[in-house]
Coordinates of C-alpha atoms and ligand atoms in Angstrom, one line a residue:
X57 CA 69.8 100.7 110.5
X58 CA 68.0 97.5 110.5
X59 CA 69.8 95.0 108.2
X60 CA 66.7 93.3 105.6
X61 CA 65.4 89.9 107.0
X62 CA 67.8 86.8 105.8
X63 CA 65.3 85.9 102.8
X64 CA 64.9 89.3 101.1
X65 CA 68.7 89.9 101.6
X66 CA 70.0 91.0 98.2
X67 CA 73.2 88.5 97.4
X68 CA 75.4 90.3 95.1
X69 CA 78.5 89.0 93.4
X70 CA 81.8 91.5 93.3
X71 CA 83.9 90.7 90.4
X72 CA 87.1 92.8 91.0
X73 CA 90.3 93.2 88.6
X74 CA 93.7 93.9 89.4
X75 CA 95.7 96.5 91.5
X76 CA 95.1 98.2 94.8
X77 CA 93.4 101.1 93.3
X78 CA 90.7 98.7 92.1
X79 CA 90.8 96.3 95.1
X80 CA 90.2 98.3 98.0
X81 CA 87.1 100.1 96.5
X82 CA 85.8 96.9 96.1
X83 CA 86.6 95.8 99.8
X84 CA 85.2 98.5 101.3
X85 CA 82.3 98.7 99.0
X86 CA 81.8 94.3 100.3
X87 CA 82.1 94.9 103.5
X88 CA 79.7 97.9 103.6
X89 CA 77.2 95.7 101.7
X90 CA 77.9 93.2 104.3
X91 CA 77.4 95.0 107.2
X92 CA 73.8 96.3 105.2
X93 CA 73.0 92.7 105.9
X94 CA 73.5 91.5 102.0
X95 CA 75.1 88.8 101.0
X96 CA 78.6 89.4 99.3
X97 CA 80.2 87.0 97.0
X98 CA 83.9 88.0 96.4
X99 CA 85.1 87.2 93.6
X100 CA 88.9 87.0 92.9
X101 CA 90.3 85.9 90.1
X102 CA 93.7 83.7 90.3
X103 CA 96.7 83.8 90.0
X104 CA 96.5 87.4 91.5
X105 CA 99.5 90.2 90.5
X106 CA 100.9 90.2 94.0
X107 CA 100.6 87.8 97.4
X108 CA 99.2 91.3 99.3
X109 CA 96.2 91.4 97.2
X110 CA 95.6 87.9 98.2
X111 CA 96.2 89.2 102.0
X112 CA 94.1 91.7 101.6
X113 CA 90.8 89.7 100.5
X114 CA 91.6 87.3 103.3
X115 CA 91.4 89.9 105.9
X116 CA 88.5 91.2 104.0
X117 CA 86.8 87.8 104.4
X118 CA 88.0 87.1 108.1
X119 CA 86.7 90.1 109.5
X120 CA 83.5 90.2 107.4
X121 CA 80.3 88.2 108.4
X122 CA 78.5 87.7 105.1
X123 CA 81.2 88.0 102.5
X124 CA 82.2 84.2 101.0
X125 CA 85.2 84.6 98.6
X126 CA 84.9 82.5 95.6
X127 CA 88.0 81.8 93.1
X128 CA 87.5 82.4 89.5
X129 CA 90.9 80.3 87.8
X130 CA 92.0 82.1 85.0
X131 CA 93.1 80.5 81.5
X132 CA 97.1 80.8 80.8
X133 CA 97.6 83.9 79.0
X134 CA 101.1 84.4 77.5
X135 CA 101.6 88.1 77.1
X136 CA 104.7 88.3 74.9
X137 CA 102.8 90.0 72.1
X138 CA 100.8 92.0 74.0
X139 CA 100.8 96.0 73.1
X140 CA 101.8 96.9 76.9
X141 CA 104.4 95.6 79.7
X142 CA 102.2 96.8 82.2
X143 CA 101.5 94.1 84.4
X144 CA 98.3 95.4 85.8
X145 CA 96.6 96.0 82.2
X146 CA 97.8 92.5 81.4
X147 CA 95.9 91.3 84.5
X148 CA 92.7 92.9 83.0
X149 CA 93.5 91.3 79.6
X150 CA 93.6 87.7 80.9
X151 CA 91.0 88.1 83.0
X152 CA 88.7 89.5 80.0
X153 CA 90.1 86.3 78.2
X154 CA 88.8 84.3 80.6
X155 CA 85.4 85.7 81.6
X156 CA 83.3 82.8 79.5
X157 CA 84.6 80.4 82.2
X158 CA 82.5 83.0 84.5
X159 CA 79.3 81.8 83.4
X160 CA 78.8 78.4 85.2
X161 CA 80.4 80.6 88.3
X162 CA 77.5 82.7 88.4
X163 CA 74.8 80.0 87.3
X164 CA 76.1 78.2 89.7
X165 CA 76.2 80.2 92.8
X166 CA 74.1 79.5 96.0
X167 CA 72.3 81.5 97.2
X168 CA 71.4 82.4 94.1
X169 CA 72.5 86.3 92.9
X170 CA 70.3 89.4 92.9
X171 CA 73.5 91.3 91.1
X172 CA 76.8 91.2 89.9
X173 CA 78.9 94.4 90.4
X174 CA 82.1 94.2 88.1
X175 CA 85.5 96.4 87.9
X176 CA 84.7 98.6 85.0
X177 CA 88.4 97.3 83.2
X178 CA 86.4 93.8 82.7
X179 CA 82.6 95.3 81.8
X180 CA 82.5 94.9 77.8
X181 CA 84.0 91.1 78.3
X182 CA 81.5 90.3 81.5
X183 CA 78.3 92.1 80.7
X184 CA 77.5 89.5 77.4
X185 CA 78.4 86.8 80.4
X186 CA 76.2 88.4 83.0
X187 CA 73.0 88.5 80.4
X188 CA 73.3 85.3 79.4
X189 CA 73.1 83.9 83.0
X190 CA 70.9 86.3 83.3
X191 CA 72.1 88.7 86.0
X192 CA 71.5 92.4 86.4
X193 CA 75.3 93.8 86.0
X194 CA 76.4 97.0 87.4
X195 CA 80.1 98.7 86.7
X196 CA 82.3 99.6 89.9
X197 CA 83.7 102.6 88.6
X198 CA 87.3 102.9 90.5
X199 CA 88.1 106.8 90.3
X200 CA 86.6 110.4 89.6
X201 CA 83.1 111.0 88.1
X202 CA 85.2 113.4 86.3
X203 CA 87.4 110.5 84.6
X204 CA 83.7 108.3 84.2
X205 CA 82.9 110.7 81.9
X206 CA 86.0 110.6 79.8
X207 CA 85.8 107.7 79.6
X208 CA 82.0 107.5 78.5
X209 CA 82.9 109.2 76.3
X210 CA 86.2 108.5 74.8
X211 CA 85.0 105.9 72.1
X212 CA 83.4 108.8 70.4
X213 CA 86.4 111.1 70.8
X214 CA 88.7 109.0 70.0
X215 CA 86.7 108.2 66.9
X216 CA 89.0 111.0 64.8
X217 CA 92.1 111.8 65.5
X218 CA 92.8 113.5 69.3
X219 CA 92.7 117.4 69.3
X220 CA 94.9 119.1 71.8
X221 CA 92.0 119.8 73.7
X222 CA 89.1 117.7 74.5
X223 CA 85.5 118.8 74.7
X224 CA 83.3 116.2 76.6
X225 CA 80.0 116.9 76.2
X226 CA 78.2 118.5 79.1
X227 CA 81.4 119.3 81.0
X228 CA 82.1 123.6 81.7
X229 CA 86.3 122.6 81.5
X230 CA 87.8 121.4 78.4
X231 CA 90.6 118.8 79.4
X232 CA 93.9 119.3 77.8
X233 CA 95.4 116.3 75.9
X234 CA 98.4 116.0 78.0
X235 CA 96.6 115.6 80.7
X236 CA 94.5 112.1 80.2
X237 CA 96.2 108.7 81.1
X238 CA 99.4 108.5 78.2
X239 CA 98.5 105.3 76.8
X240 CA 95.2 106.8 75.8
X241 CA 97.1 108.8 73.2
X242 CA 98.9 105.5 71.5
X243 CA 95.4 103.9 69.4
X244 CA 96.9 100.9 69.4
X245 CA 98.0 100.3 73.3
X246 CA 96.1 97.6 74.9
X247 CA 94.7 100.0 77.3
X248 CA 93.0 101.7 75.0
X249 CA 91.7 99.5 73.6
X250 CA 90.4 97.6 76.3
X251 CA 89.1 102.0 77.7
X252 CA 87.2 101.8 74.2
X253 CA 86.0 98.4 74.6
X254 CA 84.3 99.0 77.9
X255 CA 83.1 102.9 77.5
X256 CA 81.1 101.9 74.3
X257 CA 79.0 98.9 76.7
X258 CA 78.8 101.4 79.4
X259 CA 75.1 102.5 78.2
X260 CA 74.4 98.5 78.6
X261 CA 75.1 98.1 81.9
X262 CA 72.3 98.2 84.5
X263 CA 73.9 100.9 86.8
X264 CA 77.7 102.4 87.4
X265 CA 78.1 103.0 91.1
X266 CA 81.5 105.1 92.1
X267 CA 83.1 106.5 95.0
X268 CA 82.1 110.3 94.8
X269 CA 79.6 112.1 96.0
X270 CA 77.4 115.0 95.4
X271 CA 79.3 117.9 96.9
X272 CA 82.7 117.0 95.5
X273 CA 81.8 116.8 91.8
X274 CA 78.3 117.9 92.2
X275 CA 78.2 119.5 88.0
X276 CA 80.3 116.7 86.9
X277 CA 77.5 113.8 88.6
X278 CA 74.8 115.9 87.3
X279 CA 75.9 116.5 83.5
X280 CA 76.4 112.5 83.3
X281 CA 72.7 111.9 85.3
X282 CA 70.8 114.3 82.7
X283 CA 72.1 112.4 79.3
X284 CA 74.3 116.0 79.1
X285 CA 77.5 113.5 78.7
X286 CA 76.4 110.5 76.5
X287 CA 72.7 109.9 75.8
X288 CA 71.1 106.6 77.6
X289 CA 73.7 105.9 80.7
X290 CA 72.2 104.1 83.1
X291 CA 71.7 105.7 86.9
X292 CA 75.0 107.3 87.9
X293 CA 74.8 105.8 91.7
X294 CA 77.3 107.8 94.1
X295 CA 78.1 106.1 96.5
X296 CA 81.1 107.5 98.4
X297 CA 82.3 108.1 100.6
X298 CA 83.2 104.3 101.0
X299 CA 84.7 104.0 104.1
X300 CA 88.3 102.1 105.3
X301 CA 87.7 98.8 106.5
X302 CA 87.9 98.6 110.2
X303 CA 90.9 96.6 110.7
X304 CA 93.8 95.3 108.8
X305 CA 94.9 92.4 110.4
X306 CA 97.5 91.0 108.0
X307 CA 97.8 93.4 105.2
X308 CA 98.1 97.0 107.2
X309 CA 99.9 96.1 110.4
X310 CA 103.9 96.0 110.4
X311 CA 104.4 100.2 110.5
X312 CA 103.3 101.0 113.9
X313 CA 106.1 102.9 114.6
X314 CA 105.1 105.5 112.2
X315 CA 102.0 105.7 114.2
X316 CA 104.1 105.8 117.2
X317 CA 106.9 108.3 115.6
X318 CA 103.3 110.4 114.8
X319 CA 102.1 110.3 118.7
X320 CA 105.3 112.4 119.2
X321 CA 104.6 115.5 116.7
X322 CA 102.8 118.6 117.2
X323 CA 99.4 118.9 116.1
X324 CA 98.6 119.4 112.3
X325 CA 102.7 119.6 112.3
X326 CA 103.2 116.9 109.9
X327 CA 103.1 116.6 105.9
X328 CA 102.7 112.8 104.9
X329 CA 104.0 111.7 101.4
X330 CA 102.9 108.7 99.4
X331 CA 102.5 108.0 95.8
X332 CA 100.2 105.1 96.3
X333 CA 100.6 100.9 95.6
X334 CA 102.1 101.1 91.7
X335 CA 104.4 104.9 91.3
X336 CA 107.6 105.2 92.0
X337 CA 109.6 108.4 91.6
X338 CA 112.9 108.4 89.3
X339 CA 115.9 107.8 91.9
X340 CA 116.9 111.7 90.5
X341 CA 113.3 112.9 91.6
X342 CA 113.6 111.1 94.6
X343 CA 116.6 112.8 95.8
X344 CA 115.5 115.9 94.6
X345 CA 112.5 114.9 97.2
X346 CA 114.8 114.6 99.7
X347 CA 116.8 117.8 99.1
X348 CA 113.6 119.4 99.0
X349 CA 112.0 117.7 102.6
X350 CA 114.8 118.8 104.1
X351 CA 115.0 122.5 103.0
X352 CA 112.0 123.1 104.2
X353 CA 112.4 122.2 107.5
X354 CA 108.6 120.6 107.3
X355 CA 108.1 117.5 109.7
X356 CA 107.5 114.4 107.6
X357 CA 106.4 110.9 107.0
X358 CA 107.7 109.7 103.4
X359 CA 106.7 106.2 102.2
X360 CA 109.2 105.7 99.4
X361 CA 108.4 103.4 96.8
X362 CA 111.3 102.6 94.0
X363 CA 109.5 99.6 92.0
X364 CA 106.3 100.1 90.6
X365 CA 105.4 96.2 91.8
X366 CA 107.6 95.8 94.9
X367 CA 107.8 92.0 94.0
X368 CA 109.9 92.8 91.2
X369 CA 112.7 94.0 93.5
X370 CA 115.8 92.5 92.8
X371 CA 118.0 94.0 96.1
X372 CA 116.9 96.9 98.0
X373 CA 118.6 100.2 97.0
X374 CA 121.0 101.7 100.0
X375 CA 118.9 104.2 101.8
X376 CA 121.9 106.1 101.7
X377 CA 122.4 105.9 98.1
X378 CA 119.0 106.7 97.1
X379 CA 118.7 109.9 99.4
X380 CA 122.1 111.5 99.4
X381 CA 124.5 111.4 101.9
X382 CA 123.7 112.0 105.6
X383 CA 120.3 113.2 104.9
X384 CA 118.8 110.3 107.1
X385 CA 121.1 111.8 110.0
X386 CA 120.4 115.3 109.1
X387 CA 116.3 114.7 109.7
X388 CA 116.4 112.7 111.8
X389 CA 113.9 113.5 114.8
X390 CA 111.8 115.6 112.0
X391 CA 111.5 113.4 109.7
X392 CA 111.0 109.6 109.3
X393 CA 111.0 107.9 106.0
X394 CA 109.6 104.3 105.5
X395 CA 110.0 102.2 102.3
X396 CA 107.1 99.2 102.2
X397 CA 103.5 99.1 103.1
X398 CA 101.6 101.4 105.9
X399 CA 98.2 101.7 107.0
X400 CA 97.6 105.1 105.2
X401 CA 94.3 104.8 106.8
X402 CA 95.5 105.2 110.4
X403 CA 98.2 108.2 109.2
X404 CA 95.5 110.5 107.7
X405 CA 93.6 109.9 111.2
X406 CA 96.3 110.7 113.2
X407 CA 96.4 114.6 114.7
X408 CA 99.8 115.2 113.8
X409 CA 99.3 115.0 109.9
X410 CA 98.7 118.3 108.6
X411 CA 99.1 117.9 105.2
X412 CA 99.0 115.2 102.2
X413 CA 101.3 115.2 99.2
X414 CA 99.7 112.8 97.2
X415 CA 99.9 111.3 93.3
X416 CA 96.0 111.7 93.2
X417 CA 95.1 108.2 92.9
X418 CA 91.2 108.5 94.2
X419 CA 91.4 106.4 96.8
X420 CA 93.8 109.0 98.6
X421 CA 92.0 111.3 97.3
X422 CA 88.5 109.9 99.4
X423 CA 90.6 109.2 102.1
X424 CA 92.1 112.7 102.4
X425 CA 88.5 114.4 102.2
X426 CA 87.4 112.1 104.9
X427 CA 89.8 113.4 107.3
X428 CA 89.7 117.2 105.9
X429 CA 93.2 116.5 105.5
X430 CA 94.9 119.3 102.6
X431 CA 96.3 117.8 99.7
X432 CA 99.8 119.1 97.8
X433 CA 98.6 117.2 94.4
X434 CA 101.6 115.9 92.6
X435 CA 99.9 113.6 89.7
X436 CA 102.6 111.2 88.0
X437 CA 100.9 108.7 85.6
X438 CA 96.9 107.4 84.6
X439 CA 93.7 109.1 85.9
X440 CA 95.8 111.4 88.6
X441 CA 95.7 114.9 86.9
X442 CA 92.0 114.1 86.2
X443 CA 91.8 113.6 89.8
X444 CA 94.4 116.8 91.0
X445 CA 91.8 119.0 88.8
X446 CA 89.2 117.6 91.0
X447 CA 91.3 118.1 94.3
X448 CA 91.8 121.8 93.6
X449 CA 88.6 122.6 92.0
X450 CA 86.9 121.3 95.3
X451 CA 89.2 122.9 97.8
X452 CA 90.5 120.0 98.9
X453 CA 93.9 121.3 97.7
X454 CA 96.5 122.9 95.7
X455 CA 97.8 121.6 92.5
X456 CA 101.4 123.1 91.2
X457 CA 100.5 122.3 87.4
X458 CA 103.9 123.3 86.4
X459 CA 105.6 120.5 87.9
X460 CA 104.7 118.6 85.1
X461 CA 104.5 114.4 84.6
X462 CA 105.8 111.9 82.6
X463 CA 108.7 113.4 81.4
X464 CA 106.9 116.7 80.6
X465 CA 109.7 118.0 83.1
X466 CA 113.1 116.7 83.8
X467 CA 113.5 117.5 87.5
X468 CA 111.5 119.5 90.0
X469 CA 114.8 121.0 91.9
X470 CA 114.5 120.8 95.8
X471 CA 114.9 123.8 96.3
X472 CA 111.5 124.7 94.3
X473 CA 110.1 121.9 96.5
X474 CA 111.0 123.1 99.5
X475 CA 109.7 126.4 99.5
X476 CA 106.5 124.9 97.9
X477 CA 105.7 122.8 100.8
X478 CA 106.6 125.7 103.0
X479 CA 104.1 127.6 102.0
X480 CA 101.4 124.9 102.0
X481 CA 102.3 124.0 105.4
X482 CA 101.9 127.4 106.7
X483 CA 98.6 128.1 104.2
X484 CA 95.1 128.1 105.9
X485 CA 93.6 124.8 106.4
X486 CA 89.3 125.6 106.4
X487 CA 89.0 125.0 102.8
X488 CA 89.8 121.2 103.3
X489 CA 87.9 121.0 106.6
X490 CA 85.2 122.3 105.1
X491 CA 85.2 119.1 102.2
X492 CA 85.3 117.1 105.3
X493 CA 82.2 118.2 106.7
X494 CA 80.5 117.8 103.0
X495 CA 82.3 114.6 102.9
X496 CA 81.0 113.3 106.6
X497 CA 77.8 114.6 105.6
X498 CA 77.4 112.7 102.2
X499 CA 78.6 109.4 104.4
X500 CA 75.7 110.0 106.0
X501 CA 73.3 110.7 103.1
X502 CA 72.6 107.0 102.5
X503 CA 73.6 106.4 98.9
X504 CA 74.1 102.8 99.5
X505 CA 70.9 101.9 101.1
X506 CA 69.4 103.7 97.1
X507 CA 71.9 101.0 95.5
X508 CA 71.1 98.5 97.6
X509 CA 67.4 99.0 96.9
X510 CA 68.0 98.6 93.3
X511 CA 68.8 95.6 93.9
X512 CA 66.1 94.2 95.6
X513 CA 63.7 96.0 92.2
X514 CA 65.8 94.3 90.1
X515 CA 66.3 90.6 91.5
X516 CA 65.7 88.3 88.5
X517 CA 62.3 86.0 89.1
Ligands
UDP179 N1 97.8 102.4 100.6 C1 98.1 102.1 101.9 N2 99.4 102.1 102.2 C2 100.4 102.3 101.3 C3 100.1 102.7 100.0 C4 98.7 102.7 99.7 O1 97.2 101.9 102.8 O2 101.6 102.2 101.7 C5 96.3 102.5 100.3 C6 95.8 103.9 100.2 O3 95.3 104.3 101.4 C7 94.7 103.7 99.1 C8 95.2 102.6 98.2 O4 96.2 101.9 99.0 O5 93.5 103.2 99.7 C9 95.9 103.1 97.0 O6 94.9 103.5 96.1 P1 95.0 104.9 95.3 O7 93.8 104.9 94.4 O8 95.2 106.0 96.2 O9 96.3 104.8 94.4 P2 97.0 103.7 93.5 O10 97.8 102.8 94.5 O11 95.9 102.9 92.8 O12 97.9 104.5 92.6
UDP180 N1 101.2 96.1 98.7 C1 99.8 96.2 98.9 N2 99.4 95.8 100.1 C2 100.2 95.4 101.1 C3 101.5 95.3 100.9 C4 102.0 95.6 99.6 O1 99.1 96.6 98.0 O2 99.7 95.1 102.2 C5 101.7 96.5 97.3 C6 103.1 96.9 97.3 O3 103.2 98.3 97.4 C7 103.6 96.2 96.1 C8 102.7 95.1 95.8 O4 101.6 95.3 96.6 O5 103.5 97.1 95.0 C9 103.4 93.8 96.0 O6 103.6 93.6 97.4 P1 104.4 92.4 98.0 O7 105.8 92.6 97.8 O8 103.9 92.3 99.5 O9 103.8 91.2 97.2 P2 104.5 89.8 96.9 O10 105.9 90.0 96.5 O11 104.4 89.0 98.1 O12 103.6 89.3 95.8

């Protein structure tokens, strides 16, 4: 591919929010732009939530020719009467309370911007910002087309009170209540409000590019390109699959003994299990885990996570104490369980993994369908059971539905585990490795170089 000559060379600005299941679409989505020959402005604002987001944008910028980071201060926001505790939604809010300082940013920026692409939990606050500069503004959608059409259409739904089971317009599957993100059932949450906010502007907004692609959600893309979902969207642009950076030089590094531990196992042997950057299991559920792991005599790599923000941590729990007794000792050589950050890139790529039991956040879910790894879904909070319906639907995986989340189910007993992840082990693998050759297929399908043409049609004279 030859990159566009240095003075055509679309310079767009990348306006992410908070979390790494916003981040990393963004950094990938930068330095894929980058390596397209564009320009990439990288805008973070700051005080970020934690010091690895910060790490991770470094890397991003160290290892990227063409992307310049730019800081965007935020104003002090004191969240005491804020209608959530979440600290990521409270990142969105003072970043939305801040985005008139965002102005002069963009004015301001040399070379001068073709685009500004913005985290789709900031649009309804940006986009008046953006036309007054002027700018053409598209949303980064950061999960499932499936979710991008809830939330499309949401503000109308939501309009009367919530039926058990919603209809979105266009879609063949009604979506039961239970299973949207919980704080979209509470009006007055400040997620929802801020969901509303930005599905009503959605229709403004130039373009929404997201991470999907035509043969994982092909009725779902469709229904939203046709009007079918909410009249006058702009172009639905997949995108996906965006693809891991390269190299990690700061923020992956530190686990190479998984990879090493890995280099030891049996092909396709090995079921990895992560519930991404911000879900932690119960301490009963995690020892329930454990009981479960180790029933079913399944290799495994566990990343445990017992803080949703790992900053927070007062004093590391005891292994021991978390797990059960002697249940380190009792896997050992099978099993290996790490509790911090790994390159979940480099595990799915490995030989040995044979399986994914995964929460569903959509990054995993991309990065799972890139490698034709199987997925065990096991969605705990926000988007993930829009996702897991998208996981099994595809054939990407299986979702046990009765397991429940948040709360729905006291315990899943190990022993119900166990033989679970027995027979998904053992169960035939084509299905997923079949996504994968859609998947390395779509990579190849050049849905970029369409957005990145947009780009150049729509550079403000
Ligand atoms: N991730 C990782 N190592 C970890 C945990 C997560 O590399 O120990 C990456 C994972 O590969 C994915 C992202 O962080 O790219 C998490 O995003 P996802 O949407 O899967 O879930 P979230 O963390 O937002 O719930
Ligand atoms: N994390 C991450 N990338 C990393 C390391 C950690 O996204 O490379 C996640 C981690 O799971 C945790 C949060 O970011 O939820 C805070 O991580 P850390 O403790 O490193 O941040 P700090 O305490 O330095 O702000």
């Amino acid at each position: 591919m030859t990159p566009p000559a240095a003075a055509a060379a679309p310079q767009v600005a990348l306006l992410t929010s908070a979390g790494m299941g916003h981040l990393t679409p963004f950094l990938r989505l930068a330095a894929a732009l980058a390596s397209r020959g564009c320009g990439v402005t990288f805008i973070t604002p700051t005080p970020v939530v934690s010091a690895a987001e910060a790490r991770h944008v470094s890397d991003l910028v160290a290892s990227s020719d063409g992307v310049r980071p730019l800081e965007f201060p935020l104003l002090p926001f004191d969240s005491s009467s804020a209608a959530s505790t979440d600290p990521f939604f409270l990142q969105f809010e003072a970043i939305r309370r801040s985005a008139a300082l965002l102005g002069p940013l963009l004015s301001s920026a040399a070379p001068r911007l073709s685009a500004l692409i913005c985290d789709v939990s900031l649009i309804s606050a940006v986009l008046p910002v953006a036309a007054a500069v002027p700018l053409p503004t598209y949303v980064l959608f950061t999960s499932s087309a499936k979710m991008l059409s809830l939330c499309v259409s949401f503000p109308q739904i939501a309009a009367a009170s919530l039926p058990a089971i919603l209809k979105i317009p266009g879609l063949a599957e009604d979506l039961p209540l239970r299973s949207i993100p919980r704080p979209l059932r509470d009006p007055g949450n400040l997620f929802t409000t801020q969901f509303v906010e930005n599905g009503k502007v959605m229709p403004h907004a130039d373009g929404i590019v997201i991470n999907t692609w035509e043969a994982l959600e092909p009725a779902t893309l469709a229904a939203l390109n046709t009007g079918k979902v909410v009249p006058g969207l702009p172009p639905v642009v997949a995108i996906g699959p965006l693809l891991p950076e390269h190299s990690q030089p700061n923020s992956g590094g530190g686990d190479e003994d998984s990879l090493a531990w890995l280099d030891g196992q049996p092909t396709g042997s090995v079921v990895y299990l992560s519930f991404g950057s911000r879900t932690a299991l119960s301490p009963e559920q995690t020892r329930e885990l454990a009981a479960g792991l180790e029933s079913s005599g399944c290799q495994f790599l566990w990343v445990v996570k017992t803080k949703k923000l790992d900053k927070e941590e007062q004093e590391e729990q005891a292994m021991e104490e978390l797990f059960g007794d002697g249940f380190l000792r009792r896997v050992e050589g099978r099993g290996r369980v790490v509790k911090g950050w790994v390159d979940q890139g480099a595990i799915l790529t490995h030989p040995a993994v044979g399986g994914f039991v995964s929460h569903c956040g959509w990054n995993s879910v991309t990065e799972a369908a890139l490698r034709g790894i199987r997925v065990l879904a096991w969605p705990q909070l926000g988007d993930q059971r829009i996702n897991a319906g998208v996981v099994e639907k595809s054939g990407l995986g299986e979702w046990p539905m009765e397991w429940g989340w948040e709360g729905e189910r006291v315990l899943v007993q190990g022993e119900e585990i166990g033989r679970r992840l027995r027979r998904f082990m053992a169960s035939p693998a084509a299905a997923a490795a079949k996504v994968k050759d859609e998947t390395v297929r779509a990579a190849a399908a050049g849905g970029l170089e369409s957005l990145i043409a947009r780009f150049t049609k729509s550079r403000p004279t």
